[in-house]
PDB file of C-alpha atoms in Angstrom:
ATOM      1  CA  MET A   1       0.000   0.000   0.000  1.00  0.00           C
ATOM      2  CA  HIS A   2       1.401   3.406  -0.934  1.00  0.00           C
ATOM      3  CA  VAL A   3       0.437   6.357   1.216  1.00  0.00           C
ATOM      4  CA  LEU A   4       0.945  10.015   0.349  1.00  0.00           C
ATOM      5  CA  MET A   5       2.304  11.811   3.424  1.00  0.00           C
ATOM      6  CA  ARG A   6       2.998  15.517   3.883  1.00  0.00           C
ATOM      7  CA  PHE A   7       5.939  16.756   5.906  1.00  0.00           C
ATOM      8  CA  PRO A   8       8.740  19.329   5.661  1.00  0.00           C
ATOM      9  CA  LEU A   9      11.585  18.258   3.375  1.00  0.00           C
ATOM     10  CA  GLN A  10      14.653  17.596   5.541  1.00  0.00           C
ATOM     11  CA  LEU A  11      17.890  15.722   5.023  1.00  0.00           C
ATOM     12  CA  CYS A  12      19.757  14.275   7.971  1.00  0.00           C
ATOM     13  CA  TYR A  13      22.630  11.921   8.746  1.00  0.00           C
ATOM     14  CA  PHE A  14      21.580   8.865  10.715  1.00  0.00           C
ATOM     15  CA  SER A  15      23.645   5.997  12.022  1.00  0.00           C
ATOM     16  CA  LEU A  16      22.524   3.781  14.906  1.00  0.00           C
ATOM     17  CA  SER A  17      26.079   2.717  15.660  1.00  0.00           C
ATOM     18  CA  LEU A  18      27.022   6.333  16.384  1.00  0.00           C
ATOM     19  CA  SER A  19      24.029   7.034  18.606  1.00  0.00           C
ATOM     20  CA  PRO A  20      24.468   7.456  22.368  1.00  0.00           C
ATOM     21  CA  GLY A  21      23.572   4.181  24.090  1.00  0.00           C
ATOM     22  CA  SER A  22      24.376   2.094  21.002  1.00  0.00           C
ATOM     23  CA  SER A  23      24.823  -1.590  21.796  1.00  0.00           C
ATOM     24  CA  GLN A  24      27.800  -1.794  19.418  1.00  0.00           C
ATOM     25  CA  ALA A  25      30.166  -1.277  22.372  1.00  0.00           C
ATOM     26  CA  LYS A  26      29.034  -4.667  23.731  1.00  0.00           C
ATOM     27  CA  CYS A  27      29.537  -6.465  20.404  1.00  0.00           C
ATOM     28  CA  CYS A  28      32.591  -8.376  19.197  1.00  0.00           C
ATOM     29  CA  PRO A  29      34.187  -7.691  15.817  1.00  0.00           C
ATOM     30  CA  PHE A  30      33.439 -10.423  13.248  1.00  0.00           C
ATOM     31  CA  MET A  31      36.666 -11.192  11.391  1.00  0.00           C
ATOM     32  CA  VAL A  32      37.194 -13.152   8.178  1.00  0.00           C
ATOM     33  CA  SER A  33      40.769 -13.683   6.946  1.00  0.00           C
ATOM     34  CA  GLY A  34      42.007 -10.707   8.953  1.00  0.00           C
ATOM     35  CA  HIS A  35      39.249  -8.351   7.760  1.00  0.00           C
ATOM     36  CA  GLN A  36      36.433  -7.061   9.925  1.00  0.00           C
ATOM     37  CA  VAL A  37      33.094  -7.673   8.217  1.00  0.00           C
ATOM     38  CA  GLY A  38      30.657  -7.114  11.082  1.00  0.00           C
ATOM     39  CA  TRP A  39      29.779  -6.904  14.786  1.00  0.00           C
ATOM     40  CA  VAL A  40      28.403  -9.879  16.736  1.00  0.00           C
ATOM     41  CA  PRO A  41      26.161  -9.286  19.787  1.00  0.00           C
ATOM     42  CA  PRO A  42      26.994 -11.159  23.033  1.00  0.00           C
ATOM     43  CA  ARG A  43      24.068 -13.618  22.838  1.00  0.00           C
ATOM     44  CA  VAL A  44      25.090 -14.617  19.318  1.00  0.00           C
ATOM     45  CA  VAL A  45      28.751 -14.969  20.386  1.00  0.00           C
ATOM     46  CA  THR A  46      27.652 -17.448  23.061  1.00  0.00           C
ATOM     47  CA  GLU A  47      25.789 -19.598  20.513  1.00  0.00           C
ATOM     48  CA  LEU A  48      28.614 -19.463  17.951  1.00  0.00           C
ATOM     49  CA  GLY A  49      30.973 -20.787  20.624  1.00  0.00           C
ATOM     50  CA  ARG A  50      29.238 -24.162  20.200  1.00  0.00           C
ATOM     51  CA  PHE A  51      30.789 -24.420  16.707  1.00  0.00           C
ATOM     52  CA  PRO A  52      34.579 -24.150  17.270  1.00  0.00           C
ATOM     53  CA  GLU A  53      35.355 -25.778  13.921  1.00  0.00           C
ATOM     54  CA  VAL A  54      33.760 -22.741  12.228  1.00  0.00           C
ATOM     55  CA  PHE A  55      34.048 -19.841  14.698  1.00  0.00           C
ATOM     56  CA  GLN A  56      37.022 -19.057  16.922  1.00  0.00           C
ATOM     57  CA  LEU A  57      36.320 -16.835  19.910  1.00  0.00           C
ATOM     58  CA  GLN A  58      39.394 -15.096  21.233  1.00  0.00           C
ATOM     59  CA  ARG A  59      40.390 -11.745  22.700  1.00  0.00           C
ATOM     60  CA  GLY A  60      36.957 -10.202  22.235  1.00  0.00           C
ATOM     61  CA  THR A  61      36.601 -11.177  18.579  1.00  0.00           C
ATOM     62  CA  VAL A  62      34.685 -13.761  16.583  1.00  0.00           C
ATOM     63  CA  GLU A  63      36.854 -15.071  13.785  1.00  0.00           C
ATOM     64  CA  LEU A  64      35.881 -17.448  11.038  1.00  0.00           C
ATOM     65  CA  SER A  65      38.254 -20.399  11.200  1.00  0.00           C
ATOM     66  CA  PRO A  66      41.439 -19.702   9.192  1.00  0.00           C
ATOM     67  CA  GLY A  67      41.190 -23.290   7.891  1.00  0.00           C
ATOM     68  CA  LEU A  68      38.219 -22.145   5.808  1.00  0.00           C
ATOM     69  CA  GLU A  69      40.317 -20.639   3.048  1.00  0.00           C
ATOM     70  CA  SER A  70      37.941 -20.120   0.140  1.00  0.00           C
ATOM     71  CA  TYR A  71      34.667 -18.297  -0.415  1.00  0.00           C
ATOM     72  CA  THR A  72      32.963 -21.648  -1.025  1.00  0.00           C
ATOM     73  CA  GLN A  73      34.362 -23.286   2.130  1.00  0.00           C
ATOM     74  CA  ARG A  74      33.478 -20.308   4.335  1.00  0.00           C
ATOM     75  CA  SER A  75      29.962 -20.024   2.894  1.00  0.00           C
ATOM     76  CA  ALA A  76      29.234 -23.741   3.299  1.00  0.00           C
ATOM     77  CA  ALA A  77      30.502 -23.837   6.905  1.00  0.00           C
ATOM     78  CA  VAL A  78      28.461 -20.798   7.955  1.00  0.00           C
ATOM     79  CA  ASP A  79      25.407 -22.192   6.147  1.00  0.00           C
ATOM     80  CA  THR A  80      25.686 -25.455   8.129  1.00  0.00           C
ATOM     81  CA  VAL A  81      25.765 -23.531  11.433  1.00  0.00           C
ATOM     82  CA  LEU A  82      22.849 -21.313  10.413  1.00  0.00           C
ATOM     83  CA  HIS A  83      20.728 -24.336   9.431  1.00  0.00           C
ATOM     84  CA  CYS A  84      21.426 -25.858  12.862  1.00  0.00           C
ATOM     85  CA  LEU A  85      20.477 -22.628  14.662  1.00  0.00           C
ATOM     86  CA  ARG A  86      17.349 -22.388  12.535  1.00  0.00           C
ATOM     87  CA  GLU A  87      16.283 -25.971  13.340  1.00  0.00           C
ATOM     88  CA  GLU A  88      16.806 -25.263  17.053  1.00  0.00           C
ATOM     89  CA  ASN A  89      14.761 -22.043  16.747  1.00  0.00           C
ATOM     90  CA  THR A  90      17.605 -20.228  18.520  1.00  0.00           C
ATOM     91  CA  PHE A  91      17.040 -16.791  16.971  1.00  0.00           C
ATOM     92  CA  ARG A  92      13.718 -15.268  15.975  1.00  0.00           C
ATOM     93  CA  CYS A  93      15.171 -13.628  12.861  1.00  0.00           C
ATOM     94  CA  LEU A  94      15.847 -17.078  11.363  1.00  0.00           C
ATOM     95  CA  ARG A  95      12.103 -17.756  11.268  1.00  0.00           C
ATOM     96  CA  GLY A  96      12.119 -15.370   8.305  1.00  0.00           C
ATOM     97  CA  TRP A  97      14.463 -17.679   6.340  1.00  0.00           C
ATOM     98  CA  ARG A  98      14.311 -16.763   2.641  1.00  0.00           C
ATOM     99  CA  ASP A  99      16.785 -19.091   0.924  1.00  0.00           C
ATOM    100  CA  GLU A 100      18.400 -15.883  -0.301  1.00  0.00           C
ATOM    101  CA  LYS A 101      22.170 -15.553  -0.072  1.00  0.00           C
ATOM    102  CA  TYR A 102      23.762 -12.241   0.854  1.00  0.00           C
ATOM    103  CA  GLU A 103      27.366 -11.413  -0.031  1.00  0.00           C
ATOM    104  CA  VAL A 104      29.563 -10.471   2.963  1.00  0.00           C
ATOM    105  CA  MET A 105      32.529  -8.145   2.433  1.00  0.00           C
ATOM    106  CA  PRO A 106      34.453  -5.558   4.466  1.00  0.00           C
ATOM    107  CA  GLN A 107      33.514  -2.614   2.205  1.00  0.00           C
ATOM    108  CA  PHE A 108      31.102  -2.144  -0.687  1.00  0.00           C
ATOM    109  CA  CYS A 109      33.754  -2.361  -3.438  1.00  0.00           C
ATOM    110  CA  ASP A 110      35.637  -5.306  -1.911  1.00  0.00           C
ATOM    111  CA  PRO A 111      35.242  -8.824  -3.278  1.00  0.00           C
ATOM    112  CA  PRO A 112      32.850 -10.932  -1.184  1.00  0.00           C
ATOM    113  CA  MET A 113      34.510 -13.198   1.362  1.00  0.00           C
ATOM    114  CA  LEU A 114      31.494 -15.471   1.884  1.00  0.00           C
ATOM    115  CA  CYS A 115      27.743 -15.474   1.513  1.00  0.00           C
ATOM    116  CA  MET A 116      25.113 -16.222   4.130  1.00  0.00           C
ATOM    117  CA  GLU A 117      21.352 -16.468   4.459  1.00  0.00           C
ATOM    118  CA  ARG A 118      19.960 -12.945   4.247  1.00  0.00           C
ATOM    119  CA  SER A 119      17.784 -13.327   7.357  1.00  0.00           C
ATOM    120  CA  ALA A 120      20.930 -14.102   9.390  1.00  0.00           C
ATOM    121  CA  THR A 121      22.932 -11.016   8.441  1.00  0.00           C
ATOM    122  CA  CYS A 122      21.634  -9.116  11.474  1.00  0.00           C
ATOM    123  CA  LEU A 123      23.168 -11.768  13.765  1.00  0.00           C
ATOM    124  CA  PHE A 124      26.616 -10.919  12.437  1.00  0.00           C
ATOM    125  CA  GLY A 125      26.176  -7.172  12.063  1.00  0.00           C
ATOM    126  CA  VAL A 126      27.389  -7.228   8.477  1.00  0.00           C
ATOM    127  CA  LYS A 127      26.951  -4.155   6.313  1.00  0.00           C
ATOM    128  CA  ARG A 128      23.980  -4.422   4.009  1.00  0.00           C
ATOM    129  CA  TYR A 129      23.805  -2.292   0.930  1.00  0.00           C
ATOM    130  CA  GLY A 130      20.950  -1.202  -1.286  1.00  0.00           C
ATOM    131  CA  VAL A 131      19.621   1.776  -3.195  1.00  0.00           C
ATOM    132  CA  HIS A 132      16.356   3.125  -1.865  1.00  0.00           C
ATOM    133  CA  ILE A 133      14.165   5.454  -3.903  1.00  0.00           C
ATOM    134  CA  ASN A 134      11.135   7.374  -2.735  1.00  0.00           C
ATOM    135  CA  GLY A 135       8.952   9.725  -4.752  1.00  0.00           C
ATOM    136  CA  PHE A 136       7.729  13.157  -3.772  1.00  0.00           C
ATOM    137  CA  THR A 137       5.659  15.931  -5.316  1.00  0.00           C
ATOM    138  CA  ARG A 138       5.473  19.616  -4.607  1.00  0.00           C
ATOM    139  CA  GLN A 139       2.002  20.909  -3.817  1.00  0.00           C
ATOM    140  CA  PRO A 140       0.571  24.183  -5.162  1.00  0.00           C
ATOM    141  CA  ASP A 141       0.920  25.708  -1.678  1.00  0.00           C
ATOM    142  CA  GLY A 142       4.673  24.898  -1.672  1.00  0.00           C
ATOM    143  CA  GLY A 143       4.389  21.876   0.611  1.00  0.00           C
ATOM    144  CA  VAL A 144       5.979  18.544  -0.151  1.00  0.00           C
ATOM    145  CA  SER A 145       4.102  15.236  -0.304  1.00  0.00           C
ATOM    146  CA  MET A 146       5.980  11.956  -0.323  1.00  0.00           C
ATOM    147  CA  TRP A 147       4.863   8.516  -1.437  1.00  0.00           C
ATOM    148  CA  VAL A 148       5.564   5.933   1.233  1.00  0.00           C
ATOM    149  CA  ALA A 149       4.950   2.221   0.776  1.00  0.00           C
ATOM    150  CA  ARG A 150       3.714  -0.181   3.428  1.00  0.00           C
ATOM    151  CA  ARG A 151       5.175  -3.704   3.543  1.00  0.00           C
ATOM    152  CA  ALA A 152       2.824  -6.618   2.990  1.00  0.00           C
ATOM    153  CA  LEU A 153       1.662  -8.407   6.134  1.00  0.00           C
ATOM    154  CA  GLY A 154       3.061 -11.693   4.804  1.00  0.00           C
ATOM    155  CA  LYS A 155       6.674 -10.421   4.571  1.00  0.00           C
ATOM    156  CA  PRO A 156       9.125 -12.304   6.846  1.00  0.00           C
ATOM    157  CA  THR A 157      10.767  -9.083   8.058  1.00  0.00           C
ATOM    158  CA  TYR A 158       8.994  -5.965   9.276  1.00  0.00           C
ATOM    159  CA  PRO A 159       5.509  -6.933   8.025  1.00  0.00           C
ATOM    160  CA  GLY A 160       3.050  -4.061   7.784  1.00  0.00           C
ATOM    161  CA  LEU A 161       5.655  -1.353   8.439  1.00  0.00           C
ATOM    162  CA  LEU A 162       6.526   1.592   6.195  1.00  0.00           C
ATOM    163  CA  ASP A 163       8.931   0.932   3.334  1.00  0.00           C
ATOM    164  CA  ASN A 164      10.525   2.467   0.237  1.00  0.00           C
ATOM    165  CA  MET A 165       8.853   2.620  -3.169  1.00  0.00           C
ATOM    166  CA  VAL A 166      11.821   1.100  -5.008  1.00  0.00           C
ATOM    167  CA  LEU A 167      14.745  -0.947  -3.741  1.00  0.00           C
ATOM    168  CA  ALA A 168      17.703  -1.963  -5.896  1.00  0.00           C
ATOM    169  CA  ILE A 169      20.077  -4.662  -4.658  1.00  0.00           C
ATOM    170  CA  SER A 170      22.850  -6.327  -6.649  1.00  0.00           C
ATOM    171  CA  GLY A 171      21.731  -4.654  -9.854  1.00  0.00           C
ATOM    172  CA  VAL A 172      18.139  -5.904  -9.647  1.00  0.00           C
ATOM    173  CA  ILE A 173      15.339  -3.401  -9.129  1.00  0.00           C
ATOM    174  CA  HIS A 174      12.391  -4.484  -7.018  1.00  0.00           C
ATOM    175  CA  LEU A 175       9.288  -2.347  -7.361  1.00  0.00           C
ATOM    176  CA  ASN A 176       7.039  -2.566  -4.354  1.00  0.00           C
ATOM    177  CA  ARG A 177       4.086  -2.501  -6.753  1.00  0.00           C
ATOM    178  CA  GLN A 178       5.318  -5.704  -8.397  1.00  0.00           C
ATOM    179  CA  ASN A 179       2.121  -7.716  -8.675  1.00  0.00           C
ATOM    180  CA  GLY A 180      -0.576  -6.147  -6.562  1.00  0.00           C
ATOM    181  CA  SER A 181      -0.270  -8.823  -3.874  1.00  0.00           C
ATOM    182  CA  ASP A 182       2.446  -6.927  -2.000  1.00  0.00           C
ATOM    183  CA  HIS A 183       1.114  -3.415  -2.103  1.00  0.00           C
ATOM    184  CA  GLN A 184      -1.948  -1.512  -3.170  1.00  0.00           C
ATOM    185  CA  SER A 185      -1.920   2.162  -4.041  1.00  0.00           C
ATOM    186  CA  ASN A 186      -4.161   4.616  -2.317  1.00  0.00           C
ATOM    187  CA  ASN A 187      -3.974   8.363  -2.136  1.00  0.00           C
ATOM    188  CA  ALA A 188      -4.251   9.763   1.386  1.00  0.00           C
ATOM    189  CA  ASP A 189      -3.030  13.077   2.774  1.00  0.00           C
TER     190      ASP A 189
END
């Protein structure tokens, strides 16, 4: 569902990790082959400790085993752990399993070091990238109205919450109006 909302046009910088009271200070760096690719919360660190052949916990870091030398080896090992955690219903986010792999890398332009189930990326605090597009119109009185989408209730993550009109990931553009089952347009002030 798209909703037309009116509000003053403002741009701001927002980063949760820089906010006062951020939980990042409690998290452990997630390292792969000497590169930090994320931040792991304490509860997740505890669970990953059950898989020492995949994750090494030392000196306040979570490191993927150095014996996992290739992208394929790392991805397969992490996938095995995530399937186990999913079967045990350890983390709520894994209930939204999508069978969609997400590339993990230190920075946007770096080659991926492994891939993992998209619903699990929040457990490892990996950076997630995408292009988000929203539409707006100027009103005759000078005000600005913006189109805001609402996520379908059947979505595995954030069902029913506000969303973007267009999202582009890995070169593929997803329109929220894709087939009418996800969103319906309506015009409301």
